[in-house]
Amino acid sequence: ANIAGQVTYRNGTVVYVNGAAATAAQATVVAPGAPGAVPLTIGLLSTPGAANLYFANPDPTSGAIDAGSVSGRILSGQGNAAGINANGPILTGATHLPISALQLDAARAGIAVPGTIVATRVGDKTSGYPEYSANFTANYRFPGEGWLRGLSVGGSLILGWKSRSYYYYATPLTRANALTLPRTLLYAPDRRQANVFASYARKFGRFEWNTQLNVANVFDTYERVIMPDAATGFNNLTNLRVTWYGQPRTWQWTNSIKF
């Protein structure tokens, strides 16, 4: 942004948007002389409210702009190829900037920077895997010379308990309690997945045909789980996300011929 608080392209040209937009679809970048054109400003990005389509909806803890918001799409250059090509990108591409480099109006946008956030403490449990797990696999090949010769059947059972995901703050984080506030370890749902397969091989002269059917997650067991934000826990609905644990049942049939 320039000293007037107007968002600019890399070369300093001001970004103009449709100030008369009534819907998100109409809230786009426009030419400076277009009807209703107004500069995109830090004030617009920072001001919440249903009437302001250009509110950046920043993360209340980090100040990160919501990439899915109207302004987030504009800043990334979506639908503005001509402006980007002529003036350079709007976003600088700089990363690892200190929070002091935040340009949004934190008070107006509802951003409460907590100060130091603990990433790990002595005694923390490692995460990313279950504390207890087991994997059972079995395969049976039919013997003999009959029509069952070449047939194999089998399956596997995958089990996991107390899978550690990550630590999060269950209580809102502030500057005053950032270093001392205890964190909660999130555990993923226990895993119980059964898989089966069957294969058959048969020779026809100098040709050998092999076919195999794999069915993963036979009982179609999976969960969609609401995940807390690492800094705000379940206290801020806009920071929550949903993830899948397990995948729906899948079928895979493969065939090959050797000669």
PDB file of C-alpha atoms in Angstrom:
ATOM      1  CA  ALA A   1       0.000   0.000   0.000  1.00  0.00           C
ATOM      2  CA  ASN A   2       1.087   3.609  -0.526  1.00  0.00           C
ATOM      3  CA  ILE A   3       1.271   6.312   2.152  1.00  0.00           C
ATOM      4  CA  ALA A   4      -2.397   7.127   1.530  1.00  0.00           C
ATOM      5  CA  GLY A   5      -3.384   3.584   2.501  1.00  0.00           C
ATOM      6  CA  GLN A   6      -4.280   2.589  -1.043  1.00  0.00           C
ATOM      7  CA  VAL A   7      -3.457  -0.903  -2.264  1.00  0.00           C
ATOM      8  CA  THR A   8      -1.069  -0.834  -5.220  1.00  0.00           C
ATOM      9  CA  TYR A   9       0.468  -3.046  -7.839  1.00  0.00           C
ATOM     10  CA  ARG A  10       4.212  -3.691  -7.718  1.00  0.00           C
ATOM     11  CA  ASN A  11       4.956  -0.571  -9.786  1.00  0.00           C
ATOM     12  CA  GLY A  12       2.933   1.684  -7.467  1.00  0.00           C
ATOM     13  CA  THR A  13      -0.216   1.939  -9.592  1.00  0.00           C
ATOM     14  CA  VAL A  14      -3.337   2.065  -7.428  1.00  0.00           C
ATOM     15  CA  VAL A  15      -5.747  -0.881  -7.586  1.00  0.00           C
ATOM     16  CA  TYR A  16      -9.336   0.203  -8.313  1.00  0.00           C
ATOM     17  CA  VAL A  17     -12.420  -1.869  -7.536  1.00  0.00           C
ATOM     18  CA  ASN A  18     -16.148  -1.621  -8.177  1.00  0.00           C
ATOM     19  CA  GLY A  19     -17.427   0.505  -5.298  1.00  0.00           C
ATOM     20  CA  ALA A  20     -21.032   0.038  -6.432  1.00  0.00           C
ATOM     21  CA  ALA A  21     -20.892  -3.747  -6.194  1.00  0.00           C
ATOM     22  CA  ALA A  22     -23.918  -5.341  -4.544  1.00  0.00           C
ATOM     23  CA  THR A  23     -22.750  -8.957  -4.767  1.00  0.00           C
ATOM     24  CA  ALA A  24     -19.450 -10.793  -4.501  1.00  0.00           C
ATOM     25  CA  ALA A  25     -19.589 -11.514  -8.228  1.00  0.00           C
ATOM     26  CA  GLN A  26     -19.701  -7.769  -8.936  1.00  0.00           C
ATOM     27  CA  ALA A  27     -16.871  -6.972  -6.498  1.00  0.00           C
ATOM     28  CA  THR A  28     -14.000  -7.001  -8.969  1.00  0.00           C
ATOM     29  CA  VAL A  29     -11.055  -4.936 -10.124  1.00  0.00           C
ATOM     30  CA  VAL A  30     -12.066  -2.236 -12.617  1.00  0.00           C
ATOM     31  CA  ALA A  31     -10.357   0.454 -14.660  1.00  0.00           C
ATOM     32  CA  PRO A  32      -9.748   3.770 -12.837  1.00  0.00           C
ATOM     33  CA  GLY A  33     -12.256   5.588 -15.059  1.00  0.00           C
ATOM     34  CA  ALA A  34     -15.012   2.979 -14.840  1.00  0.00           C
ATOM     35  CA  PRO A  35     -18.356   3.986 -13.264  1.00  0.00           C
ATOM     36  CA  GLY A  36     -18.252   3.445  -9.499  1.00  0.00           C
ATOM     37  CA  ALA A  37     -14.486   2.852  -9.446  1.00  0.00           C
ATOM     38  CA  VAL A  38     -12.841   3.469  -6.050  1.00  0.00           C
ATOM     39  CA  PRO A  39      -9.329   2.696  -4.789  1.00  0.00           C
ATOM     40  CA  LEU A  40      -8.983  -0.515  -2.808  1.00  0.00           C
ATOM     41  CA  THR A  41      -7.752   0.699   0.571  1.00  0.00           C
ATOM     42  CA  ILE A  42      -6.474  -0.676   3.857  1.00  0.00           C
ATOM     43  CA  GLY A  43      -9.645   0.772   5.370  1.00  0.00           C
ATOM     44  CA  LEU A  44     -11.852  -1.356   3.129  1.00  0.00           C
ATOM     45  CA  LEU A  45      -9.792  -4.451   3.856  1.00  0.00           C
ATOM     46  CA  SER A  46     -10.003  -3.814   7.606  1.00  0.00           C
ATOM     47  CA  THR A  47     -13.669  -2.872   8.038  1.00  0.00           C
ATOM     48  CA  PRO A  48     -16.110  -5.721   8.803  1.00  0.00           C
ATOM     49  CA  GLY A  49     -19.786  -5.559   7.974  1.00  0.00           C
ATOM     50  CA  ALA A  50     -22.275  -6.968   5.509  1.00  0.00           C
ATOM     51  CA  ALA A  51     -22.190  -3.761   3.466  1.00  0.00           C
ATOM     52  CA  ASN A  52     -18.436  -4.027   2.833  1.00  0.00           C
ATOM     53  CA  LEU A  53     -17.745  -6.780   0.324  1.00  0.00           C
ATOM     54  CA  TYR A  54     -14.025  -6.031   0.405  1.00  0.00           C
ATOM     55  CA  PHE A  55     -13.447  -6.921   4.068  1.00  0.00           C
ATOM     56  CA  ALA A  56     -10.427  -9.247   4.125  1.00  0.00           C
ATOM     57  CA  ASN A  57     -11.851 -11.403   6.955  1.00  0.00           C
ATOM     58  CA  PRO A  58      -8.389 -11.835   8.521  1.00  0.00           C
ATOM     59  CA  ASP A  59      -7.436 -14.521  11.000  1.00  0.00           C
ATOM     60  CA  PRO A  60      -8.109 -12.968  14.432  1.00  0.00           C
ATOM     61  CA  THR A  61      -4.802 -14.244  15.806  1.00  0.00           C
ATOM     62  CA  SER A  62      -2.277 -13.948  12.983  1.00  0.00           C
ATOM     63  CA  GLY A  63      -3.951 -11.330  10.789  1.00  0.00           C
ATOM     64  CA  ALA A  64      -3.618 -13.569   7.720  1.00  0.00           C
ATOM     65  CA  ILE A  65      -6.086 -12.551   5.013  1.00  0.00           C
ATOM     66  CA  ASP A  66      -8.732 -15.121   4.098  1.00  0.00           C
ATOM     67  CA  ALA A  67      -7.693 -16.379   0.655  1.00  0.00           C
ATOM     68  CA  GLY A  68     -11.331 -17.171  -0.128  1.00  0.00           C
ATOM     69  CA  SER A  69     -12.609 -13.656   0.570  1.00  0.00           C
ATOM     70  CA  VAL A  70     -13.290 -11.177  -2.240  1.00  0.00           C
ATOM     71  CA  SER A  71     -10.180  -9.202  -1.328  1.00  0.00           C
ATOM     72  CA  GLY A  72      -8.123 -12.358  -0.950  1.00  0.00           C
ATOM     73  CA  ARG A  73      -8.939 -13.306  -4.530  1.00  0.00           C
ATOM     74  CA  ILE A  74      -8.246  -9.786  -5.776  1.00  0.00           C
ATOM     75  CA  LEU A  75      -4.889  -9.618  -3.998  1.00  0.00           C
ATOM     76  CA  SER A  76      -3.851 -12.948  -5.512  1.00  0.00           C
ATOM     77  CA  GLY A  77      -4.650 -11.614  -8.985  1.00  0.00           C
ATOM     78  CA  GLN A  78      -7.700 -13.708  -9.840  1.00  0.00           C
ATOM     79  CA  GLY A  79      -9.696 -12.228 -12.713  1.00  0.00           C
ATOM     80  CA  ASN A  80      -7.179  -9.427 -13.209  1.00  0.00           C
ATOM     81  CA  ALA A  81      -4.665 -10.761 -15.695  1.00  0.00           C
ATOM     82  CA  ALA A  82      -4.485  -7.484 -17.629  1.00  0.00           C
ATOM     83  CA  GLY A  83      -3.718  -5.386 -14.547  1.00  0.00           C
ATOM     84  CA  ILE A  84      -1.140  -7.861 -13.246  1.00  0.00           C
ATOM     85  CA  ASN A  85       0.590  -8.146 -16.617  1.00  0.00           C
ATOM     86  CA  ALA A  86       0.773  -4.370 -17.005  1.00  0.00           C
ATOM     87  CA  ASN A  87       1.751  -3.392 -13.456  1.00  0.00           C
ATOM     88  CA  GLY A  88       3.108  -6.453 -11.686  1.00  0.00           C
ATOM     89  CA  PRO A  89       1.500  -8.490  -8.884  1.00  0.00           C
ATOM     90  CA  ILE A  90      -0.312  -6.890  -5.968  1.00  0.00           C
ATOM     91  CA  LEU A  91       1.138  -9.226  -3.357  1.00  0.00           C
ATOM     92  CA  THR A  92       4.861  -8.787  -2.747  1.00  0.00           C
ATOM     93  CA  GLY A  93       5.507 -12.475  -2.217  1.00  0.00           C
ATOM     94  CA  ALA A  94       7.522 -11.747   0.928  1.00  0.00           C
ATOM     95  CA  THR A  95       7.229 -14.391   3.653  1.00  0.00           C
ATOM     96  CA  HIS A  96       8.301 -14.712   7.290  1.00  0.00           C
ATOM     97  CA  LEU A  97       7.523 -11.049   7.934  1.00  0.00           C
ATOM     98  CA  PRO A  98       7.167  -9.982  11.593  1.00  0.00           C
ATOM     99  CA  ILE A  99       3.689  -9.176  12.852  1.00  0.00           C
ATOM    100  CA  SER A 100       4.850  -5.557  13.132  1.00  0.00           C
ATOM    101  CA  ALA A 101       4.707  -5.488   9.322  1.00  0.00           C
ATOM    102  CA  LEU A 102       0.924  -6.006   9.437  1.00  0.00           C
ATOM    103  CA  GLN A 103      -0.756  -3.300   7.366  1.00  0.00           C
ATOM    104  CA  LEU A 104      -4.373  -4.030   8.228  1.00  0.00           C
ATOM    105  CA  ASP A 105      -5.992  -1.955  10.956  1.00  0.00           C
ATOM    106  CA  ALA A 106      -5.828  -4.597  13.693  1.00  0.00           C
ATOM    107  CA  ALA A 107      -8.293  -2.918  16.053  1.00  0.00           C
ATOM    108  CA  ARG A 108     -10.895  -2.322  13.344  1.00  0.00           C
ATOM    109  CA  ALA A 109     -10.466  -5.768  11.804  1.00  0.00           C
ATOM    110  CA  GLY A 110     -10.704  -7.569  15.151  1.00  0.00           C
ATOM    111  CA  ILE A 111      -7.145  -8.909  15.152  1.00  0.00           C
ATOM    112  CA  ALA A 112      -5.744  -9.614  18.627  1.00  0.00           C
ATOM    113  CA  VAL A 113      -2.108 -10.596  18.209  1.00  0.00           C
ATOM    114  CA  PRO A 114      -1.188 -12.775  21.213  1.00  0.00           C
ATOM    115  CA  GLY A 115       2.556 -12.160  21.141  1.00  0.00           C
ATOM    116  CA  THR A 116       4.778 -15.228  21.542  1.00  0.00           C
ATOM    117  CA  ILE A 117       3.097 -18.514  20.666  1.00  0.00           C
ATOM    118  CA  VAL A 118       4.679 -21.659  22.064  1.00  0.00           C
ATOM    119  CA  ALA A 119       5.496 -24.183  19.334  1.00  0.00           C
ATOM    120  CA  THR A 120       6.820 -26.908  21.630  1.00  0.00           C
ATOM    121  CA  ARG A 121       7.687 -27.425  25.271  1.00  0.00           C
ATOM    122  CA  VAL A 122       9.958 -29.826  27.103  1.00  0.00           C
ATOM    123  CA  GLY A 123       7.965 -32.981  27.759  1.00  0.00           C
ATOM    124  CA  ASP A 124       5.607 -32.602  24.788  1.00  0.00           C
ATOM    125  CA  LYS A 125       4.593 -35.862  23.159  1.00  0.00           C
ATOM    126  CA  THR A 126       5.538 -36.339  19.543  1.00  0.00           C
ATOM    127  CA  SER A 127       2.585 -36.327  17.160  1.00  0.00           C
ATOM    128  CA  GLY A 128       1.522 -37.633  13.804  1.00  0.00           C
ATOM    129  CA  TYR A 129       1.074 -41.318  14.622  1.00  0.00           C
ATOM    130  CA  PRO A 130      -0.911 -43.605  16.978  1.00  0.00           C
ATOM    131  CA  GLU A 131       0.456 -44.638  20.359  1.00  0.00           C
ATOM    132  CA  TYR A 132      -0.671 -48.204  19.670  1.00  0.00           C
ATOM    133  CA  SER A 133      -1.084 -49.863  16.292  1.00  0.00           C
ATOM    134  CA  ALA A 134      -1.322 -53.301  14.726  1.00  0.00           C
ATOM    135  CA  ASN A 135      -1.434 -54.609  11.182  1.00  0.00           C
ATOM    136  CA  PHE A 136      -2.545 -58.160  10.378  1.00  0.00           C
ATOM    137  CA  THR A 137      -2.164 -59.580   6.861  1.00  0.00           C
ATOM    138  CA  ALA A 138      -3.117 -63.037   5.573  1.00  0.00           C
ATOM    139  CA  ASN A 139      -2.968 -64.689   2.162  1.00  0.00           C
ATOM    140  CA  TYR A 140      -4.073 -68.150   1.049  1.00  0.00           C
ATOM    141  CA  ARG A 141      -3.212 -69.750  -2.283  1.00  0.00           C
ATOM    142  CA  PHE A 142      -5.350 -72.739  -3.287  1.00  0.00           C
ATOM    143  CA  PRO A 143      -3.284 -75.849  -4.044  1.00  0.00           C
ATOM    144  CA  GLY A 144      -4.058 -78.708  -6.401  1.00  0.00           C
ATOM    145  CA  GLU A 145      -4.602 -79.137 -10.099  1.00  0.00           C
ATOM    146  CA  GLY A 146      -8.282 -78.244 -10.359  1.00  0.00           C
ATOM    147  CA  TRP A 147      -9.958 -75.028 -11.454  1.00  0.00           C
ATOM    148  CA  LEU A 148      -8.970 -73.398  -8.142  1.00  0.00           C
ATOM    149  CA  ARG A 149      -5.292 -73.626  -9.018  1.00  0.00           C
ATOM    150  CA  GLY A 150      -3.907 -70.100  -9.359  1.00  0.00           C
ATOM    151  CA  LEU A 151      -6.533 -68.568  -7.066  1.00  0.00           C
ATOM    152  CA  SER A 152      -5.379 -66.553  -4.040  1.00  0.00           C
ATOM    153  CA  VAL A 153      -7.490 -64.740  -1.470  1.00  0.00           C
ATOM    154  CA  GLY A 154      -6.425 -62.608   1.448  1.00  0.00           C
ATOM    155  CA  GLY A 155      -6.904 -59.485   3.431  1.00  0.00           C
ATOM    156  CA  SER A 156      -5.501 -57.146   6.021  1.00  0.00           C
ATOM    157  CA  LEU A 157      -6.723 -55.503   9.198  1.00  0.00           C
ATOM    158  CA  ILE A 158      -5.232 -52.144  10.202  1.00  0.00           C
ATOM    159  CA  LEU A 159      -5.771 -50.923  13.768  1.00  0.00           C
ATOM    160  CA  GLY A 160      -4.640 -47.768  15.550  1.00  0.00           C
ATOM    161  CA  TRP A 161      -5.456 -46.234  18.925  1.00  0.00           C
ATOM    162  CA  LYS A 162      -4.752 -42.848  20.496  1.00  0.00           C
ATOM    163  CA  SER A 163      -3.402 -41.233  17.357  1.00  0.00           C
ATOM    164  CA  ARG A 164      -1.782 -37.924  18.302  1.00  0.00           C
ATOM    165  CA  SER A 165      -2.639 -35.096  15.914  1.00  0.00           C
ATOM    166  CA  TYR A 166      -1.360 -31.783  17.317  1.00  0.00           C
ATOM    167  CA  TYR A 167      -1.468 -29.458  20.307  1.00  0.00           C
ATOM    168  CA  TYR A 168      -3.914 -26.563  20.479  1.00  0.00           C
ATOM    169  CA  TYR A 169      -4.971 -23.895  22.963  1.00  0.00           C
ATOM    170  CA  ALA A 170      -8.384 -24.756  24.402  1.00  0.00           C
ATOM    171  CA  THR A 171      -8.499 -21.397  26.222  1.00  0.00           C
ATOM    172  CA  PRO A 172      -8.193 -18.151  24.208  1.00  0.00           C
ATOM    173  CA  LEU A 173      -4.607 -17.026  23.851  1.00  0.00           C
ATOM    174  CA  THR A 174      -3.562 -13.518  24.931  1.00  0.00           C
ATOM    175  CA  ARG A 175      -0.323 -11.604  25.334  1.00  0.00           C
ATOM    176  CA  ALA A 176      -0.546 -12.105  29.094  1.00  0.00           C
ATOM    177  CA  ASN A 177      -0.886 -15.895  29.090  1.00  0.00           C
ATOM    178  CA  ALA A 178       0.878 -16.914  25.856  1.00  0.00           C
ATOM    179  CA  LEU A 179       3.939 -18.398  27.567  1.00  0.00           C
ATOM    180  CA  THR A 180       2.183 -20.138  30.443  1.00  0.00           C
ATOM    181  CA  LEU A 181      -1.177 -21.250  29.047  1.00  0.00           C
ATOM    182  CA  PRO A 182      -1.336 -25.065  28.866  1.00  0.00           C
ATOM    183  CA  ARG A 183      -2.132 -26.680  25.534  1.00  0.00           C
ATOM    184  CA  THR A 184      -4.350 -29.656  24.786  1.00  0.00           C
ATOM    185  CA  LEU A 185      -3.227 -32.605  22.680  1.00  0.00           C
ATOM    186  CA  LEU A 186      -5.808 -33.482  20.042  1.00  0.00           C
ATOM    187  CA  TYR A 187      -6.303 -37.189  19.420  1.00  0.00           C
ATOM    188  CA  ALA A 188      -7.654 -38.468  16.119  1.00  0.00           C
ATOM    189  CA  PRO A 189     -10.383 -41.132  16.015  1.00  0.00           C
ATOM    190  CA  ASP A 190      -9.221 -44.717  16.457  1.00  0.00           C
ATOM    191  CA  ARG A 191      -8.534 -46.481  13.173  1.00  0.00           C
ATOM    192  CA  ARG A 192     -10.138 -49.787  12.213  1.00  0.00           C
ATOM    193  CA  GLN A 193      -9.882 -50.670   8.545  1.00  0.00           C
ATOM    194  CA  ALA A 194     -10.335 -54.014   6.809  1.00  0.00           C
ATOM    195  CA  ASN A 195      -9.111 -54.679   3.270  1.00  0.00           C
ATOM    196  CA  VAL A 196      -9.555 -57.798   1.117  1.00  0.00           C
ATOM    197  CA  PHE A 197      -8.198 -59.002  -2.194  1.00  0.00           C
ATOM    198  CA  ALA A 198      -8.509 -61.928  -4.573  1.00  0.00           C
ATOM    199  CA  SER A 199      -6.242 -62.814  -7.479  1.00  0.00           C
ATOM    200  CA  TYR A 200      -6.290 -65.458 -10.174  1.00  0.00           C
ATOM    201  CA  ALA A 201      -3.624 -66.570 -12.641  1.00  0.00           C
ATOM    202  CA  ARG A 202      -4.164 -68.873 -15.641  1.00  0.00           C
ATOM    203  CA  LYS A 203      -1.955 -69.959 -18.527  1.00  0.00           C
ATOM    204  CA  PHE A 204      -3.204 -70.317 -22.081  1.00  0.00           C
ATOM    205  CA  GLY A 205      -0.364 -71.750 -24.084  1.00  0.00           C
ATOM    206  CA  ARG A 206       2.466 -69.236 -23.976  1.00  0.00           C
ATOM    207  CA  PHE A 207       0.172 -66.539 -22.549  1.00  0.00           C
ATOM    208  CA  GLU A 208      -0.346 -66.006 -18.817  1.00  0.00           C
ATOM    209  CA  TRP A 209      -3.342 -64.008 -17.628  1.00  0.00           C
ATOM    210  CA  ASN A 210      -3.371 -62.423 -14.164  1.00  0.00           C
ATOM    211  CA  THR A 211      -6.329 -60.634 -12.626  1.00  0.00           C
ATOM    212  CA  GLN A 212      -6.697 -59.141  -9.152  1.00  0.00           C
ATOM    213  CA  LEU A 213      -9.481 -57.378  -7.284  1.00  0.00           C
ATOM    214  CA  ASN A 214      -8.647 -55.177  -4.278  1.00  0.00           C
ATOM    215  CA  VAL A 215     -11.294 -53.736  -1.970  1.00  0.00           C
ATOM    216  CA  ALA A 216      -9.983 -51.161   0.496  1.00  0.00           C
ATOM    217  CA  ASN A 217     -12.027 -50.238   3.574  1.00  0.00           C
ATOM    218  CA  VAL A 218     -14.520 -53.075   3.133  1.00  0.00           C
ATOM    219  CA  PHE A 219     -16.928 -51.790   5.793  1.00  0.00           C
ATOM    220  CA  ASP A 220     -16.797 -48.224   4.450  1.00  0.00           C
ATOM    221  CA  THR A 221     -15.860 -46.731   7.830  1.00  0.00           C
ATOM    222  CA  TYR A 222     -14.600 -43.156   7.877  1.00  0.00           C
ATOM    223  CA  GLU A 223     -15.282 -39.946   9.758  1.00  0.00           C
ATOM    224  CA  ARG A 224     -15.446 -36.226   9.094  1.00  0.00           C
ATOM    225  CA  VAL A 225     -14.068 -34.412  12.130  1.00  0.00           C
ATOM    226  CA  ILE A 226     -14.131 -30.721  13.033  1.00  0.00           C
ATOM    227  CA  MET A 227     -10.575 -29.668  13.855  1.00  0.00           C
ATOM    228  CA  PRO A 228      -9.662 -26.855  16.256  1.00  0.00           C
ATOM    229  CA  ASP A 229      -7.293 -24.049  15.352  1.00  0.00           C
ATOM    230  CA  ALA A 230      -3.878 -24.417  16.977  1.00  0.00           C
ATOM    231  CA  ALA A 231      -4.054 -20.907  18.462  1.00  0.00           C
ATOM    232  CA  THR A 232      -7.770 -20.363  19.114  1.00  0.00           C
ATOM    233  CA  GLY A 233      -9.044 -23.909  19.647  1.00  0.00           C
ATOM    234  CA  PHE A 234     -12.807 -24.220  19.180  1.00  0.00           C
ATOM    235  CA  ASN A 235     -13.423 -20.645  20.332  1.00  0.00           C
ATOM    236  CA  ASN A 236     -13.524 -19.015  16.887  1.00  0.00           C
ATOM    237  CA  LEU A 237     -15.830 -20.677  14.373  1.00  0.00           C
ATOM    238  CA  THR A 238     -14.161 -19.072  11.350  1.00  0.00           C
ATOM    239  CA  ASN A 239     -10.879 -20.785  12.229  1.00  0.00           C
ATOM    240  CA  LEU A 240     -12.305 -24.297  12.421  1.00  0.00           C
ATOM    241  CA  ARG A 241     -11.806 -26.786   9.604  1.00  0.00           C
ATOM    242  CA  VAL A 242     -13.044 -30.244   8.739  1.00  0.00           C
ATOM    243  CA  THR A 243     -10.828 -33.168   7.816  1.00  0.00           C
ATOM    244  CA  TRP A 244     -11.422 -36.762   6.772  1.00  0.00           C
ATOM    245  CA  TYR A 245     -10.174 -39.676   8.826  1.00  0.00           C
ATOM    246  CA  GLY A 246     -10.173 -42.666   6.548  1.00  0.00           C
ATOM    247  CA  GLN A 247     -11.369 -42.840   2.961  1.00  0.00           C
ATOM    248  CA  PRO A 248     -14.592 -44.285   1.538  1.00  0.00           C
ATOM    249  CA  ARG A 249     -14.550 -47.848   0.245  1.00  0.00           C
ATOM    250  CA  THR A 250     -12.620 -48.221  -3.016  1.00  0.00           C
ATOM    251  CA  TRP A 251     -12.524 -51.013  -5.592  1.00  0.00           C
ATOM    252  CA  GLN A 252      -9.561 -51.680  -7.864  1.00  0.00           C
ATOM    253  CA  TRP A 253      -9.506 -54.343 -10.557  1.00  0.00           C
ATOM    254  CA  THR A 254      -6.304 -54.941 -12.521  1.00  0.00           C
ATOM    255  CA  ASN A 255      -5.516 -57.321 -15.364  1.00  0.00           C
ATOM    256  CA  SER A 256      -2.270 -58.230 -17.079  1.00  0.00           C
ATOM    257  CA  ILE A 257      -1.127 -60.615 -19.797  1.00  0.00           C
ATOM    258  CA  LYS A 258       2.402 -61.970 -20.037  1.00  0.00           C
ATOM    259  CA  PHE A 259       3.876 -63.678 -23.071  1.00  0.00           C
TER     260      PHE A 259
END
